Amino acid sequence: QVQLVESGGGLVQAGGSLSLSCAASGGTFSNYEVGWFRQAPGMERGFVAAISWDGTKPTYADSVKGRFTISRDNAKNTMYLQMSSLKPEDTAVYYCAAMHEYLTGTPKSISSYKYWGQGTQVTVSS
């Protein structure tokens, strides 16, 4: 089974950019559809973006469309989230997640994902 580790979080001013990475190990990364979720204090974990096995089909939450870009490099077993034009409301712990191996689920549904990273904090100051 795959293990996921996020990195790249930090503090950034509103309007700035930040790039997150999710490194996978323990499995064949290209067998998994993967995505990013985030959770702000007192809020439920919510969908941010997802990407298909081959990286050709990204899906975004409306709140980040046009500002965030998801990508993956299967040769490096890594997924990325490039965030720009950041807003204070983007402040949250960001989690990467992977679905069941070989299975396709509903990208925006948290229940589609079986494996989770430990999360990385992103803080956007106003």
PDB file of C-alpha atoms in Angstrom, residues 8-110:
ATOM      1  CA  GLY A   8       6.247  22.719   1.081  1.00  0.00           C
ATOM      2  CA  GLY A   9       3.804  24.385   3.420  1.00  0.00           C
ATOM      3  CA  GLY A  10       4.575  27.647   5.156  1.00  0.00           C
ATOM      4  CA  LEU A  11       3.629  31.265   5.710  1.00  0.00           C
ATOM      5  CA  VAL A  12       2.979  33.547   2.756  1.00  0.00           C
ATOM      6  CA  GLN A  13       1.399  36.955   2.268  1.00  0.00           C
ATOM      7  CA  ALA A  14      -1.884  37.349   0.462  1.00  0.00           C
ATOM      8  CA  GLY A  15      -1.327  37.448  -3.276  1.00  0.00           C
ATOM      9  CA  GLY A  16       1.753  35.295  -3.009  1.00  0.00           C
ATOM     10  CA  SER A  17       2.532  31.807  -4.236  1.00  0.00           C
ATOM     11  CA  LEU A  18       3.453  28.505  -2.667  1.00  0.00           C
ATOM     12  CA  SER A  19       4.126  25.037  -4.020  1.00  0.00           C
ATOM     13  CA  LEU A  20       3.274  21.807  -2.220  1.00  0.00           C
ATOM     14  CA  SER A  21       4.651  18.356  -2.963  1.00  0.00           C
ATOM     15  CA  CYS A  22       3.372  14.919  -2.071  1.00  0.00           C
ATOM     16  CA  ALA A  23       5.914  12.108  -2.223  1.00  0.00           C
ATOM     17  CA  ALA A  24       4.591   8.569  -2.505  1.00  0.00           C
ATOM     18  CA  SER A  25       6.294   5.337  -1.520  1.00  0.00           C
ATOM     19  CA  GLY A  26       5.420   1.701  -1.019  1.00  0.00           C
ATOM     20  CA  GLY A  27       3.413   1.276  -4.178  1.00  0.00           C
ATOM     21  CA  THR A  28       3.258   1.968  -7.896  1.00  0.00           C
ATOM     22  CA  PHE A  29       2.253   5.620  -7.880  1.00  0.00           C
ATOM     23  CA  SER A  30       0.809   5.553 -11.394  1.00  0.00           C
ATOM     24  CA  ASN A  31      -1.810   3.020 -10.237  1.00  0.00           C
ATOM     25  CA  TYR A  32      -3.505   5.589  -8.017  1.00  0.00           C
ATOM     26  CA  GLU A  33      -5.695   8.569  -8.699  1.00  0.00           C
ATOM     27  CA  VAL A  34      -4.660  11.253  -6.244  1.00  0.00           C
ATOM     28  CA  GLY A  35      -5.833  14.556  -4.917  1.00  0.00           C
ATOM     29  CA  TRP A  36      -5.450  17.396  -2.437  1.00  0.00           C
ATOM     30  CA  PHE A  37      -7.804  18.293   0.388  1.00  0.00           C
ATOM     31  CA  ARG A  38      -7.595  20.974   3.052  1.00  0.00           C
ATOM     32  CA  GLN A  39      -8.969  21.559   6.506  1.00  0.00           C
ATOM     33  CA  ALA A  40      -9.204  24.877   8.293  1.00  0.00           C
ATOM     34  CA  PRO A  41      -9.713  25.089  12.069  1.00  0.00           C
ATOM     35  CA  GLY A  42     -13.262  24.191  13.003  1.00  0.00           C
ATOM     36  CA  MET A  43     -14.100  23.184   9.441  1.00  0.00           C
ATOM     37  CA  GLU A  44     -14.573  19.890   7.686  1.00  0.00           C
ATOM     38  CA  ARG A  45     -11.904  18.606   5.357  1.00  0.00           C
ATOM     39  CA  GLY A  46     -12.736  19.764   1.855  1.00  0.00           C
ATOM     40  CA  PHE A  47     -11.718  19.004  -1.703  1.00  0.00           C
ATOM     41  CA  VAL A  48      -9.114  21.162  -3.432  1.00  0.00           C
ATOM     42  CA  ALA A  49      -7.961  19.354  -6.562  1.00  0.00           C
ATOM     43  CA  ALA A  50      -7.471  15.889  -8.020  1.00  0.00           C
ATOM     44  CA  ILE A  51      -5.682  14.383 -10.985  1.00  0.00           C
ATOM     45  CA  SER A  52      -6.043  11.200 -13.016  1.00  0.00           C
ATOM     46  CA  TRP A  53      -3.529   8.374 -13.177  1.00  0.00           C
ATOM     47  CA  ASP A  54      -1.787   9.754 -16.218  1.00  0.00           C
ATOM     48  CA  GLY A  55      -1.986  13.398 -15.218  1.00  0.00           C
ATOM     49  CA  THR A  56      -4.199  14.423 -18.113  1.00  0.00           C
ATOM     50  CA  LYS A  57      -7.441  15.036 -16.246  1.00  0.00           C
ATOM     51  CA  PRO A  58      -7.289  17.584 -13.434  1.00  0.00           C
ATOM     52  CA  THR A  59     -10.334  18.525 -11.368  1.00  0.00           C
ATOM     53  CA  TYR A  60     -10.583  21.629  -9.178  1.00  0.00           C
ATOM     54  CA  ALA A  61     -12.824  23.047  -6.521  1.00  0.00           C
ATOM     55  CA  ASP A  62     -14.491  26.231  -7.745  1.00  0.00           C
ATOM     56  CA  SER A  63     -12.780  28.212  -5.001  1.00  0.00           C
ATOM     57  CA  VAL A  64      -9.296  27.482  -6.374  1.00  0.00           C
ATOM     58  CA  LYS A  65      -9.955  27.210 -10.102  1.00  0.00           C
ATOM     59  CA  GLY A  66      -7.655  29.507 -12.036  1.00  0.00           C
ATOM     60  CA  ARG A  67      -5.330  29.991  -9.038  1.00  0.00           C
ATOM     61  CA  PHE A  68      -4.121  26.471  -8.220  1.00  0.00           C
ATOM     62  CA  THR A  69      -2.550  23.915 -10.548  1.00  0.00           C
ATOM     63  CA  ILE A  70      -2.290  20.227  -9.760  1.00  0.00           C
ATOM     64  CA  SER A  71       0.241  17.999 -11.507  1.00  0.00           C
ATOM     65  CA  ARG A  72       2.043  14.726 -11.042  1.00  0.00           C
ATOM     66  CA  ASP A  73       5.304  13.113 -12.109  1.00  0.00           C
ATOM     67  CA  ASN A  74       4.858   9.348 -11.993  1.00  0.00           C
ATOM     68  CA  ALA A  75       8.552   8.769 -12.672  1.00  0.00           C
ATOM     69  CA  LYS A  76       9.317  10.660  -9.453  1.00  0.00           C
ATOM     70  CA  ASN A  77       6.344   9.254  -7.509  1.00  0.00           C
ATOM     71  CA  THR A  78       5.330  12.807  -6.688  1.00  0.00           C
ATOM     72  CA  MET A  79       2.273  15.008  -6.951  1.00  0.00           C
ATOM     73  CA  TYR A  80       2.353  18.789  -6.816  1.00  0.00           C
ATOM     74  CA  LEU A  81       0.036  21.660  -6.041  1.00  0.00           C
ATOM     75  CA  GLN A  82       1.140  25.046  -7.319  1.00  0.00           C
ATOM     76  CA  MET A  83      -0.825  27.757  -5.528  1.00  0.00           C
ATOM     77  CA  SER A  84      -0.868  31.379  -6.639  1.00  0.00           C
ATOM     78  CA  SER A  85      -2.893  34.502  -5.815  1.00  0.00           C
ATOM     79  CA  LEU A  86      -3.281  33.088  -2.346  1.00  0.00           C
ATOM     80  CA  LYS A  87      -5.982  34.463  -0.056  1.00  0.00           C
ATOM     81  CA  PRO A  88      -6.301  34.371   3.723  1.00  0.00           C
ATOM     82  CA  GLU A  89      -9.196  31.944   3.289  1.00  0.00           C
ATOM     83  CA  ASP A  90      -6.769  29.459   1.748  1.00  0.00           C
ATOM     84  CA  THR A  91      -5.221  29.040   5.197  1.00  0.00           C
ATOM     85  CA  ALA A  92      -5.546  25.392   6.210  1.00  0.00           C
ATOM     86  CA  VAL A  93      -3.750  22.122   6.676  1.00  0.00           C
ATOM     87  CA  TYR A  94      -3.337  20.594   3.231  1.00  0.00           C
ATOM     88  CA  TYR A  95      -3.507  16.842   2.810  1.00  0.00           C
ATOM     89  CA  CYS A  96      -2.648  14.678  -0.148  1.00  0.00           C
ATOM     90  CA  ALA A  97      -4.663  11.538  -0.679  1.00  0.00           C
ATOM     91  CA  ALA A  98      -4.781   8.501  -2.925  1.00  0.00           C
ATOM     92  CA  MET A  99      -7.713   6.369  -3.980  1.00  0.00           C
ATOM     93  CA  HIS A 100      -7.786   2.584  -3.917  1.00  0.00           C
ATOM     94  CA  GLU A 101      -5.245   1.092  -6.300  1.00  0.00           C
ATOM     95  CA  TYR A 102      -6.571   0.690  -9.845  1.00  0.00           C
ATOM     96  CA  LEU A 103      -9.949   2.149  -8.897  1.00  0.00           C
ATOM     97  CA  THR A 104     -11.533   5.377 -10.041  1.00  0.00           C
ATOM     98  CA  GLY A 105     -13.833   7.203  -7.694  1.00  0.00           C
ATOM     99  CA  THR A 106     -15.528  10.566  -7.561  1.00  0.00           C
ATOM    100  CA  PRO A 107     -12.582  12.978  -7.336  1.00  0.00           C
ATOM    101  CA  LYS A 108     -14.373  15.531  -5.148  1.00  0.00           C
ATOM    102  CA  SER A 109     -15.648  12.973  -2.649  1.00  0.00           C
ATOM    103  CA  ILE A 110     -13.521  12.406   0.425  1.00  0.00           C
TER     104      ILE A 110
END
